[in-house]
Amino acid sequence: MDELKNRLSPEAFNNLEKWLNEPQYSDFREEINKLISNKDFEELEDAFYTHIQIGTGGIRGKVGSGPNRINLQTIGEAAQGLANFIKDFGEELKAKGVIVGYEARKMSLPFAQLCCSVFAANGIKAYLFNSLRSTPEVSFAVRFLKTAAGVQITASHNPRADNGFKFYWSDGGQVVPPLDLKFMEQVKKVDSIKTTDFSSALEKGLIQMVGNEVDEPYLTAIRGLSLTKTRSAKIVFSPMHGAGVNNVLPVLKAEGFEVVVVPEQASPDEKFPTAPNGLVDPEYPQVMSLAVALGEKIAADLVVNSDPDADRIGVASKVTHDSNKVQFLNGDQVGVVLASFVLEQLKLQNKLSRDSLVVETYETTNLISDIAAGYGVKVIDDLLVGFKFIGEVIGKLEDKNDFVFAAEESLGYLRSSFVRDKDAAIAALTLAELTSFLKDQGKTLVNYLDEIYQKYSYYKNILNMVEMQGRVGFENRAKIMLSLRTKPPLEIAGLKVLKTIDRLPAEQRRAENYVCGATGDQITFILSEDEKTKVTARPSGTEPKIKYYIQHQQKVAGDLSQTKNQVDSLAKRIEEEMLNLQERVLHATNRH
């Protein structure tokens, strides 16, 4: 133990002793002792130096032993915290129960069953899906079954080694301030976890299995969003070993599209064997490499790739009608073509009004706002990152039919209010119809995007995600954000910083109060009078990353390719300067 004490921080060593000696952690001792015998001090430090960060929607991280990992202990604490949260609202809400779902990741079913056992032990009925389901279906199920809450065991688009606990409140959306703080406090306060035997609770009806009775209304509701009758597009689809087989695929097939599934990624698999470097997030083009290769081989018009819990969707399109080559579209570009098509079709069908609403997060391209303004509809475009804020806007609408479309740059899209989170199946259906509509005119999504640029402006949106793992990574992310606040740049890439927008409340910006990745922890440097050239820095609250969002735009006066080159070049310089600034901050702070 002396070597451990010397090699680990006091916090990590104290937590390690606790997990080795206290009876509630006995199931983890074998794995912990293996790490000790292998002298894996880096893993031990990261797994034990702190408790896994509790976000507004739950917890997410690497599966393993220790308080900073996802395991039966930390999942149990989250479930007990939610049970306590529900009980605080009284017997009426408690009686409504909780719907629990899970995706394909490691330990997902045991985690889901544990949650049900915790709810049952706390006198809260649990409904458990009979096999893996997409995250948006859990959001749908909350409102369909009229439960108090919903839980999905998922790490969404995090790397394959991760898992987590995400929860929805009774409106099918995630909790937002001030309820989010109340939930987080409840989880932090848990000192014992109540459980009951799963099989016994199932026999007594305290836990009830659900399946088709939720699936069919959910899939039918999505199909009801169809905008056109054409089905000419040939589509390649990859569920990335995940839940897309239960929402994206059945919707596309039922609607009569020709769909070819990537065979190597067709079956749910907790090992995600084809994940490049463990990545399963279709924001990374390499994650879509198998789907893109198949798309080019069979001359597909559209390639779609859902993430493991099938709320996000990656997209690639044929470049030209007469070529097999496909081009990857980023999350902003996908949002742009979807917004334009949805508004265009609804206008043709006389379904738009002055009260129609398009919603996007602040980091998402302003081109969507421009398009919405062009159709004379309302737009909300200043929301913090997180679809929960979009769900909150929808929930407050007097007439839910006013909601038309929502987007966030991380490949999340929504139409209609029966789901209160992003949904890959809704996005896939709309993209398939748009691709068919364009194919019938001899055009592609790439052509359509260029037409939009010509009409409005050419926008270049870049997302650079810098990974910073472990304790050192967490500390470095905090150093960068604190430095950007205390010593902000005066100019970036030759452009004067005209304005700084900090979304973190003032009292939380001070070093002694600062929590890296907290809600609102983002800072934007405005580089143009119209505020459309800008760069935002934001540490993720759910992944060990700091993200830089760069946007530059320009009206197309003549040749589009010339405008693209000019805009792309300056956007790239802004990106490079932000990365150089990051390195200078880390060099200076780590030297002291």
Coordinates of C-alpha atoms in Angstrom, one line a residue:
M1 CA 0.0 0.0 0.0
D2 CA 3.0 2.3 0.5
E3 CA 3.7 2.4 -3.2
L4 CA 0.0 3.2 -3.9
K5 CA 0.1 6.0 -1.4
N6 CA 3.2 7.5 -3.0
R7 CA 1.9 7.1 -6.6
L8 CA -1.7 8.3 -6.1
S9 CA -3.2 11.6 -5.0
P10 CA -4.6 11.7 -1.5
E11 CA -8.1 11.8 -2.9
A12 CA -7.6 8.7 -5.1
F13 CA -5.8 6.8 -2.3
N14 CA -8.6 7.5 0.2
N15 CA -11.3 6.5 -2.2
L16 CA -9.4 3.4 -3.1
E17 CA -9.1 2.3 0.5
K18 CA -12.8 2.8 1.0
W19 CA -13.7 0.7 -2.1
L20 CA -11.3 -2.1 -0.9
N21 CA -12.5 -2.2 2.7
E22 CA -16.2 -1.3 2.9
P23 CA -18.7 -4.1 2.3
Q24 CA -20.9 -2.4 -0.3
Y25 CA -18.0 -2.4 -2.7
S26 CA -17.0 -6.1 -2.3
D27 CA -18.1 -7.0 -5.8
F28 CA -15.5 -4.6 -7.3
R29 CA -12.4 -5.9 -5.3
E30 CA -11.3 -8.5 -7.8
E31 CA -11.1 -5.9 -10.6
I32 CA -9.4 -3.3 -8.4
N33 CA -6.8 -5.8 -7.1
K34 CA -6.0 -6.7 -10.7
L35 CA -5.3 -3.0 -11.5
I36 CA -3.1 -2.8 -8.4
S37 CA -1.2 -6.0 -9.3
N38 CA -0.7 -4.6 -12.8
K39 CA 0.5 -1.3 -11.3
D40 CA -1.9 0.6 -13.6
F41 CA -1.5 3.8 -11.5
E42 CA -2.8 6.0 -14.3
E43 CA -6.1 4.1 -14.4
L44 CA -6.4 3.9 -10.6
E45 CA -5.8 7.7 -10.3
D46 CA -8.5 8.5 -12.9
A47 CA -11.0 5.9 -11.5
F48 CA -10.7 7.0 -7.9
Y49 CA -9.6 10.6 -7.6
T50 CA -13.2 12.0 -7.8
H51 CA -16.8 11.0 -8.1
I52 CA -18.2 10.8 -11.7
Q53 CA -19.6 14.2 -12.7
I54 CA -23.4 14.2 -12.2
G55 CA -24.9 16.2 -15.1
T56 CA -28.4 17.6 -15.4
G57 CA -29.5 14.4 -17.3
G58 CA -27.5 11.9 -15.3
I59 CA -24.1 10.4 -15.6
R60 CA -21.9 9.2 -18.4
G61 CA -18.4 7.7 -18.6
K62 CA -16.1 4.7 -18.9
V63 CA -17.4 1.4 -17.5
G64 CA -15.2 0.1 -14.7
S65 CA -14.6 0.0 -10.9
G66 CA -14.3 3.2 -8.8
P67 CA -16.3 6.3 -8.0
N68 CA -15.3 8.0 -11.3
R69 CA -16.6 5.1 -13.4
I70 CA -19.9 3.7 -14.6
N71 CA -20.7 0.6 -12.6
L72 CA -23.5 -1.0 -10.5
Q73 CA -22.6 1.4 -7.6
T74 CA -22.7 4.7 -9.5
I75 CA -25.8 3.6 -11.6
G76 CA -27.5 2.5 -8.4
E77 CA -26.8 5.9 -6.8
A78 CA -28.3 7.7 -9.9
A79 CA -31.4 5.5 -9.7
Q80 CA -31.8 6.1 -6.0
G81 CA -31.3 9.8 -6.5
L82 CA -34.0 9.8 -9.1
A83 CA -36.3 7.8 -6.8
N84 CA -35.8 10.3 -4.0
F85 CA -36.4 13.2 -6.5
I86 CA -39.7 11.6 -7.6
K87 CA -40.8 10.9 -4.0
D88 CA -40.3 14.6 -3.1
F89 CA -43.1 15.4 -5.5
G90 CA -45.6 13.3 -3.6
E91 CA -47.6 10.0 -3.9
E92 CA -49.5 11.0 -7.1
L93 CA -46.3 11.3 -9.2
K94 CA -44.7 8.3 -7.5
A95 CA -47.7 6.1 -8.5
K96 CA -47.1 6.9 -12.2
G97 CA -43.9 4.9 -12.3
V98 CA -40.8 5.1 -14.5
I99 CA -40.1 3.6 -17.9
V100 CA -36.6 2.1 -18.3
G101 CA -34.8 1.4 -21.6
Y102 CA -31.3 0.5 -22.6
E103 CA -29.1 0.2 -25.7
A104 CA -26.4 -2.2 -26.8
R105 CA -23.4 -1.1 -24.6
K106 CA -21.6 -3.2 -22.1
M107 CA -23.6 -4.0 -18.9
S108 CA -26.7 -2.2 -20.3
L109 CA -29.2 -4.9 -19.3
P110 CA -27.8 -5.4 -15.8
F111 CA -27.8 -1.6 -15.3
A112 CA -31.4 -1.4 -16.5
Q113 CA -32.5 -4.2 -14.3
L114 CA -30.8 -2.6 -11.3
C115 CA -32.6 0.7 -11.9
C116 CA -35.9 -1.2 -12.0
S117 CA -35.0 -3.0 -8.7
V118 CA -34.2 0.3 -7.1
F119 CA -37.5 2.0 -8.2
A120 CA -39.5 -1.1 -7.1
A121 CA -37.8 -1.1 -3.7
N122 CA -38.7 2.6 -3.3
G123 CA -42.4 1.9 -4.1
I124 CA -42.2 3.2 -7.6
K125 CA -43.5 1.0 -10.4
A126 CA -41.0 0.3 -13.2
Y127 CA -41.7 -0.5 -16.8
L128 CA -38.8 -2.2 -18.6
F129 CA -38.5 -2.5 -22.4
N130 CA -38.2 -6.2 -23.4
S131 CA -35.0 -5.5 -25.5
L132 CA -32.8 -2.6 -26.6
R133 CA -34.5 0.5 -27.7
S134 CA -33.5 3.9 -29.0
T135 CA -33.2 6.8 -26.6
P136 CA -35.9 8.9 -28.4
E137 CA -38.4 6.1 -27.9
V138 CA -37.9 6.3 -24.2
S139 CA -38.7 10.0 -24.4
F140 CA -41.8 9.1 -26.4
A141 CA -42.8 6.4 -23.9
V142 CA -42.7 8.7 -20.9
R143 CA -45.6 10.8 -22.4
F144 CA -47.3 7.8 -24.0
L145 CA -47.4 5.8 -20.8
K146 CA -47.9 8.9 -18.6
T147 CA -45.0 8.0 -16.3
A148 CA -43.3 10.3 -13.8
A149 CA -40.0 9.8 -15.5
G150 CA -38.0 7.7 -18.0
V151 CA -34.5 6.3 -17.8
Q152 CA -32.3 5.2 -20.7
I153 CA -29.0 3.3 -20.0
T154 CA -26.8 4.9 -22.7
A155 CA -23.6 6.8 -23.3
S156 CA -25.2 8.2 -26.5
H157 CA -22.3 9.0 -28.9
N158 CA -19.4 8.5 -26.4
P159 CA -16.7 6.0 -27.2
R160 CA -17.5 2.3 -27.0
A161 CA -16.0 1.7 -23.6
D162 CA -18.5 4.1 -22.0
N163 CA -22.1 3.7 -20.7
G164 CA -24.4 5.9 -18.6
F165 CA -27.7 6.9 -17.1
K166 CA -29.9 9.5 -18.8
F167 CA -33.3 10.4 -17.5
Y168 CA -36.4 12.3 -18.7
W169 CA -39.0 14.0 -16.7
S170 CA -42.8 13.6 -17.0
D171 CA -43.0 15.8 -20.1
G172 CA -40.6 13.5 -22.0
G173 CA -37.8 16.1 -21.8
Q174 CA -34.8 16.4 -19.6
V175 CA -34.9 18.6 -16.5
V176 CA -33.8 22.2 -16.8
P177 CA -32.9 24.8 -14.2
P178 CA -33.8 24.9 -11.4
L179 CA -35.0 21.3 -11.2
D180 CA -31.7 20.0 -12.6
L181 CA -29.8 21.2 -9.6
K182 CA -32.3 19.6 -7.3
F183 CA -31.8 16.2 -9.1
M184 CA -28.0 16.5 -9.0
E185 CA -28.1 17.3 -5.2
Q186 CA -30.4 14.2 -4.6
V187 CA -27.8 12.0 -6.4
K188 CA -24.9 13.5 -4.4
K189 CA -26.7 12.9 -1.1
V190 CA -27.3 9.2 -1.7
D191 CA -25.7 7.2 1.2
S192 CA -27.5 3.9 0.7
I193 CA -29.2 2.2 -2.2
K194 CA -32.5 0.4 -1.7
T195 CA -32.9 -2.6 -3.9
T196 CA -35.2 -5.6 -4.2
D197 CA -34.9 -8.9 -6.1
F198 CA -35.6 -8.3 -9.8
S199 CA -37.4 -11.6 -10.5
S200 CA -39.6 -11.3 -7.4
A201 CA -40.5 -7.7 -8.2
L202 CA -41.4 -8.9 -11.7
E203 CA -43.7 -11.6 -10.4
K204 CA -45.4 -9.2 -8.0
G205 CA -46.1 -6.7 -10.8
L206 CA -43.8 -4.1 -9.3
I207 CA -41.8 -4.3 -12.6
Q208 CA -43.7 -4.7 -15.9
M209 CA -42.2 -5.6 -19.3
V210 CA -43.3 -3.5 -22.3
G211 CA -42.7 -3.8 -26.0
N212 CA -45.0 -3.5 -29.1
E213 CA -47.6 -1.5 -27.3
V214 CA -45.2 1.4 -27.2
D215 CA -43.2 0.6 -30.4
E216 CA -46.2 0.7 -32.8
P217 CA -47.5 4.1 -31.8
Y218 CA -44.0 5.6 -31.8
L219 CA -43.1 4.3 -35.3
T220 CA -46.6 5.3 -36.6
A221 CA -46.1 8.8 -35.2
I222 CA -42.8 9.1 -37.1
R223 CA -44.3 7.9 -40.3
G224 CA -47.0 10.5 -39.9
L225 CA -44.4 13.2 -40.5
S226 CA -44.0 12.2 -44.2
L227 CA -43.9 15.2 -46.5
T228 CA -43.7 13.7 -50.0
K229 CA -44.7 10.5 -51.7
T230 CA -41.6 9.9 -53.8
R231 CA -39.4 7.0 -52.7
S232 CA -36.7 6.9 -55.4
A233 CA -33.6 7.2 -53.3
K234 CA -31.3 4.2 -52.8
I235 CA -30.1 4.3 -49.2
V236 CA -27.2 2.7 -47.3
F237 CA -27.8 2.5 -43.5
S238 CA -25.6 1.6 -40.6
P239 CA -27.0 1.3 -37.1
M240 CA -23.4 1.1 -35.8
H241 CA -24.1 -2.1 -33.8
G242 CA -26.8 -0.2 -32.0
A243 CA -30.5 0.7 -31.5
G244 CA -31.1 2.1 -35.0
V245 CA -32.3 -1.3 -36.0
N246 CA -35.4 -0.5 -33.9
N247 CA -36.3 2.9 -35.1
V248 CA -34.4 4.1 -38.2
L249 CA -34.6 0.8 -40.2
P250 CA -38.2 -0.1 -39.5
V251 CA -39.4 3.4 -40.5
L252 CA -37.5 3.5 -43.7
K253 CA -38.6 0.0 -44.7
A254 CA -42.2 0.6 -43.8
E255 CA -42.2 3.7 -45.9
G256 CA -41.1 1.7 -48.9
F257 CA -37.5 2.9 -49.4
E258 CA -34.8 0.7 -50.8
V259 CA -32.4 0.3 -47.9
V260 CA -29.2 -1.7 -47.8
V261 CA -27.8 -2.3 -44.3
V262 CA -24.0 -2.4 -43.7
P263 CA -23.7 -6.1 -43.0
E264 CA -20.7 -5.8 -40.6
Q265 CA -22.6 -3.3 -38.4
A266 CA -26.1 -4.7 -38.7
S267 CA -26.3 -6.5 -35.4
P268 CA -26.3 -5.0 -31.9
D269 CA -22.9 -5.7 -30.3
E270 CA -21.6 -4.4 -27.0
K271 CA -18.0 -4.7 -28.3
F272 CA -18.6 -2.5 -31.3
P273 CA -16.0 -4.5 -33.3
T274 CA -15.9 -2.1 -36.3
A275 CA -15.5 1.1 -34.2
P276 CA -12.3 2.9 -35.5
N277 CA -10.2 3.7 -32.4
G278 CA -13.2 2.9 -30.2
L279 CA -15.2 5.8 -31.8
V280 CA -18.9 5.4 -32.5
D281 CA -19.9 9.0 -33.0
P282 CA -20.8 9.7 -36.7
E283 CA -19.6 13.3 -36.2
Y284 CA -16.2 11.7 -37.1
P285 CA -16.1 10.8 -40.8
Q286 CA -14.0 7.7 -40.1
V287 CA -16.9 6.2 -38.1
M288 CA -18.9 6.2 -41.4
S289 CA -16.1 4.7 -43.5
L290 CA -17.8 1.3 -43.9
A291 CA -21.1 2.8 -44.8
V292 CA -19.6 5.3 -47.2
A293 CA -17.5 2.5 -48.9
L294 CA -20.7 0.5 -49.4
G295 CA -22.6 3.6 -50.6
E296 CA -20.0 4.3 -53.3
K297 CA -19.9 0.6 -54.3
I298 CA -23.7 0.3 -55.0
A299 CA -24.2 3.9 -56.2
A300 CA -26.4 4.9 -53.2
D301 CA -28.0 8.3 -53.2
L302 CA -27.8 8.7 -49.4
V303 CA -25.7 7.1 -46.7
V304 CA -27.0 7.4 -43.1
N305 CA -25.4 6.2 -39.9
S306 CA -27.1 6.4 -36.5
D307 CA -25.1 6.5 -33.3
P308 CA -25.5 3.6 -30.8
D309 CA -28.7 4.9 -29.1
A310 CA -30.1 6.2 -32.4
D311 CA -30.8 9.8 -31.5
R312 CA -28.1 11.3 -33.7
I313 CA -27.5 10.6 -37.4
G314 CA -24.5 10.9 -39.6
V315 CA -25.0 11.7 -43.3
A316 CA -23.2 11.4 -46.6
S317 CA -24.7 12.2 -50.0
K318 CA -23.9 11.5 -53.7
V319 CA -21.9 14.5 -55.0
T320 CA -23.6 14.5 -58.4
H321 CA -26.4 12.6 -59.8
D322 CA -24.2 10.7 -62.4
S323 CA -21.3 9.8 -60.0
N324 CA -20.9 7.1 -57.4
K325 CA -18.8 9.4 -55.2
V326 CA -20.4 10.5 -51.9
Q327 CA -19.5 13.4 -49.7
F328 CA -19.8 13.6 -45.9
L329 CA -22.0 16.4 -44.6
N330 CA -21.4 17.9 -41.1
G331 CA -24.1 18.5 -38.6
D332 CA -24.6 22.1 -39.6
Q333 CA -25.0 21.2 -43.3
V334 CA -27.5 18.5 -42.5
G335 CA -29.5 20.9 -40.3
V336 CA -29.5 23.5 -43.2
V337 CA -30.9 21.1 -45.9
L338 CA -33.5 19.7 -43.5
A339 CA -34.7 23.1 -42.4
S340 CA -34.9 24.4 -45.9
F341 CA -36.8 21.3 -47.2
V342 CA -39.2 21.1 -44.2
L343 CA -40.1 24.8 -44.5
E344 CA -40.4 24.6 -48.3
Q345 CA -42.8 21.6 -48.2
L346 CA -44.9 23.0 -45.3
K347 CA -45.3 26.3 -47.2
L348 CA -46.5 24.4 -50.3
Q349 CA -49.0 22.6 -48.1
N350 CA -50.2 25.9 -46.5
K351 CA -49.1 24.6 -43.1
L352 CA -46.8 27.5 -42.2
S353 CA -48.0 30.6 -40.2
R354 CA -46.4 33.6 -38.5
D355 CA -46.4 31.5 -35.3
S356 CA -44.5 28.6 -36.8
L357 CA -41.2 28.1 -35.0
V358 CA -37.7 26.9 -35.8
V359 CA -35.3 26.3 -32.9
E360 CA -31.6 25.9 -32.7
T361 CA -28.7 26.1 -30.2
Y362 CA -26.3 29.0 -30.3
E363 CA -23.4 27.0 -31.6
T364 CA -25.4 25.7 -34.6
T365 CA -25.0 27.6 -37.9
N366 CA -26.8 30.9 -38.3
L367 CA -27.7 29.8 -41.8
I368 CA -30.7 28.0 -40.4
S369 CA -31.9 31.3 -38.8
D370 CA -31.5 33.0 -42.2
I371 CA -33.6 30.4 -43.9
A372 CA -36.3 30.6 -41.2
A373 CA -36.4 34.4 -41.6
G374 CA -36.7 33.9 -45.3
Y375 CA -39.9 32.0 -44.8
G376 CA -41.2 34.6 -42.3
V377 CA -41.4 32.2 -39.4
K378 CA -40.3 32.6 -35.8
V379 CA -36.8 31.5 -34.8
I380 CA -35.1 30.9 -31.4
D381 CA -31.3 30.6 -32.0
D382 CA -29.6 31.4 -28.8
L383 CA -30.1 28.3 -26.7
L384 CA -27.3 26.7 -24.7
V385 CA -25.9 23.3 -26.0
G386 CA -28.2 20.5 -25.1
F387 CA -31.5 19.3 -26.6
K388 CA -33.1 19.7 -23.1
F389 CA -33.3 23.4 -23.8
I390 CA -35.0 22.8 -27.1
G391 CA -37.4 20.4 -25.3
E392 CA -38.1 23.1 -22.8
V393 CA -39.1 25.6 -25.5
I394 CA -41.4 23.1 -27.1
G395 CA -43.0 22.3 -23.7
K396 CA -43.8 25.9 -23.1
L397 CA -45.6 26.4 -26.4
E398 CA -49.3 27.1 -26.1
D399 CA -49.9 25.3 -29.4
K400 CA -47.4 22.5 -29.9
N401 CA -48.3 22.4 -33.6
D402 CA -46.4 25.7 -34.0
F403 CA -43.1 23.8 -33.6
V404 CA -41.7 23.0 -37.0
F405 CA -38.1 22.0 -36.7
A406 CA -35.1 22.0 -34.3
A407 CA -31.4 21.4 -34.9
E408 CA -28.1 21.2 -33.0
E409 CA -24.8 21.0 -34.8
S410 CA -23.9 17.6 -33.2
L411 CA -26.2 15.8 -35.6
G412 CA -29.4 16.2 -33.6
Y413 CA -32.7 17.0 -35.3
L414 CA -36.4 16.9 -34.4
R415 CA -39.8 17.6 -35.9
S416 CA -43.1 17.4 -34.0
S417 CA -43.5 17.3 -30.2
F418 CA -44.4 13.6 -29.6
V419 CA -40.6 13.2 -28.8
R420 CA -38.8 15.8 -26.8
D421 CA -35.3 14.9 -27.8
K422 CA -33.4 14.5 -31.0
D423 CA -34.4 11.5 -33.1
A424 CA -32.4 9.7 -35.8
A425 CA -35.5 8.0 -37.3
I426 CA -37.3 11.3 -37.8
A427 CA -34.2 12.8 -39.4
A428 CA -33.6 9.7 -41.6
L429 CA -37.2 9.8 -42.9
T430 CA -37.0 13.5 -43.8
L431 CA -33.5 13.1 -45.4
A432 CA -34.7 10.1 -47.4
E433 CA -37.7 12.0 -48.7
L434 CA -35.6 15.1 -49.5
T435 CA -33.0 12.9 -51.4
S436 CA -35.8 11.3 -53.4
F437 CA -37.4 14.7 -54.2
L438 CA -34.0 15.9 -55.4
K439 CA -33.1 12.7 -57.3
D440 CA -36.3 13.1 -59.3
Q441 CA -35.0 16.4 -60.5
G442 CA -31.5 15.0 -61.3
K443 CA -30.0 16.7 -58.1
T444 CA -28.3 15.7 -54.9
L445 CA -28.1 17.0 -51.3
V446 CA -24.7 18.5 -52.3
N447 CA -26.4 20.4 -55.2
Y448 CA -29.2 21.5 -52.9
L449 CA -26.8 22.9 -50.3
D450 CA -25.0 25.0 -53.0
E451 CA -28.4 26.4 -54.1
I452 CA -29.1 27.4 -50.5
Y453 CA -25.6 29.1 -50.3
Q454 CA -26.3 31.0 -53.5
K455 CA -29.7 32.2 -52.1
Y456 CA -28.7 33.2 -48.6
S457 CA -24.9 33.2 -47.9
Y458 CA -22.0 30.8 -47.9
Y459 CA -21.3 29.6 -44.3
K460 CA -18.3 27.7 -43.1
N461 CA -18.9 26.1 -39.8
I462 CA -16.0 24.1 -38.2
L463 CA -16.1 22.0 -35.1
N464 CA -12.8 21.0 -33.6
M465 CA -13.0 18.6 -30.7
V466 CA -9.8 18.3 -28.6
E467 CA -9.7 15.3 -26.3
M468 CA -8.1 15.7 -22.9
Q469 CA -8.4 12.5 -20.9
G470 CA -8.1 11.8 -17.2
R471 CA -7.4 14.0 -14.2
V472 CA -4.8 16.1 -16.0
G473 CA -7.1 16.5 -19.0
F474 CA -9.9 17.8 -16.7
E475 CA -7.5 20.3 -15.1
N476 CA -6.2 21.4 -18.5
R477 CA -9.7 22.1 -19.8
A478 CA -10.4 24.2 -16.7
K479 CA -7.1 26.1 -17.1
I480 CA -8.0 26.9 -20.8
M481 CA -11.5 28.2 -19.9
L482 CA -10.3 30.3 -17.0
S483 CA -7.5 31.8 -19.1
L484 CA -9.9 32.7 -21.9
R485 CA -12.0 34.6 -19.4
T486 CA -9.2 36.4 -17.5
K487 CA -6.9 37.0 -20.6
P488 CA -9.2 37.0 -23.6
P489 CA -7.6 37.5 -27.0
L490 CA -7.9 41.0 -28.5
E491 CA -7.8 39.7 -32.1
I492 CA -8.0 36.4 -33.8
A493 CA -6.7 35.7 -37.3
G494 CA -6.3 39.4 -37.9
L495 CA -9.9 40.1 -36.9
K496 CA -10.6 42.3 -33.9
V497 CA -12.6 40.8 -31.1
L498 CA -15.6 43.2 -31.1
K499 CA -17.5 41.6 -28.3
T500 CA -17.2 38.7 -25.8
I501 CA -20.3 36.7 -24.8
D502 CA -19.9 34.5 -21.7
R503 CA -22.9 32.3 -20.9
L504 CA -21.6 31.3 -17.5
P505 CA -23.2 33.2 -14.6
A506 CA -20.7 35.8 -13.3
E507 CA -20.3 34.2 -9.8
Q508 CA -19.4 30.9 -11.4
R509 CA -16.6 32.3 -13.5
R510 CA -14.3 33.0 -10.4
A511 CA -11.6 30.3 -10.0
E512 CA -12.8 29.3 -6.5
N513 CA -16.4 28.7 -7.8
Y514 CA -15.7 27.4 -11.2
V515 CA -16.8 23.9 -12.3
C516 CA -15.5 22.9 -15.7
G517 CA -18.3 21.8 -18.1
A518 CA -21.1 23.2 -16.0
T519 CA -24.3 24.5 -17.8
G520 CA -23.4 27.7 -19.6
D521 CA -19.6 27.1 -19.5
Q522 CA -19.0 28.6 -23.0
I523 CA -17.3 31.8 -24.2
T524 CA -17.8 33.4 -27.6
F525 CA -15.6 35.9 -29.3
I526 CA -17.5 38.0 -31.9
L527 CA -15.3 38.9 -34.9
S528 CA -17.8 40.8 -37.2
E529 CA -20.4 43.6 -36.9
D530 CA -23.2 41.2 -37.9
E531 CA -22.0 38.7 -35.2
K532 CA -22.0 35.9 -37.8
T533 CA -18.2 35.5 -37.8
K534 CA -17.4 34.1 -34.4
V535 CA -15.6 31.4 -32.4
T536 CA -16.9 29.7 -29.3
A537 CA -15.0 27.6 -26.8
R538 CA -16.9 25.1 -24.6
P539 CA -15.7 22.1 -22.5
S540 CA -18.1 19.2 -22.8
G541 CA -20.1 18.2 -19.7
T542 CA -20.3 14.6 -20.8
E543 CA -17.0 13.9 -22.6
P544 CA -13.3 14.6 -21.8
K545 CA -13.2 17.2 -24.6
I546 CA -12.9 20.9 -25.2
K547 CA -14.8 22.0 -28.3
Y548 CA -14.2 25.0 -30.6
Y549 CA -17.0 26.1 -32.9
I550 CA -15.9 28.4 -35.7
Q551 CA -18.2 30.2 -38.1
H552 CA -17.5 32.6 -41.0
Q553 CA -19.8 33.6 -43.8
Q554 CA -20.0 35.8 -46.9
K555 CA -22.6 36.6 -49.5
V556 CA -22.0 34.9 -52.8
A557 CA -21.5 37.8 -55.3
G558 CA -20.1 35.8 -58.2
D559 CA -18.4 32.4 -58.3
L560 CA -19.5 30.1 -55.5
S561 CA -16.2 28.2 -55.5
Q562 CA -14.2 31.4 -55.2
T563 CA -16.3 32.5 -52.2
K564 CA -15.9 29.1 -50.6
N565 CA -12.1 29.3 -50.9
Q566 CA -12.0 32.8 -49.3
V567 CA -14.4 31.9 -46.5
D568 CA -12.9 28.5 -45.8
S569 CA -9.4 29.9 -45.7
L570 CA -10.2 32.5 -43.0
A571 CA -12.3 30.0 -41.0
K572 CA -9.3 27.7 -41.0
R573 CA -7.0 30.5 -39.7
I574 CA -9.4 31.2 -36.9
E575 CA -9.4 27.5 -36.0
E576 CA -5.6 27.3 -36.0
E577 CA -5.2 30.5 -33.9
M578 CA -7.6 29.1 -31.2
L579 CA -5.6 25.9 -31.1
N580 CA -2.3 27.8 -30.9
L581 CA -3.8 29.9 -28.1
Q582 CA -4.8 26.8 -26.2
E583 CA -1.2 25.4 -26.5
R584 CA 0.2 28.7 -25.2
V585 CA -2.1 28.7 -22.2
L586 CA -1.2 25.1 -21.3
H587 CA 2.5 25.7 -21.8
A588 CA 2.4 28.8 -19.6
T589 CA 0.2 27.3 -16.8
N590 CA 1.9 23.9 -16.7
R591 CA 5.4 25.6 -16.5
H592 CA 4.5 27.3 -13.2

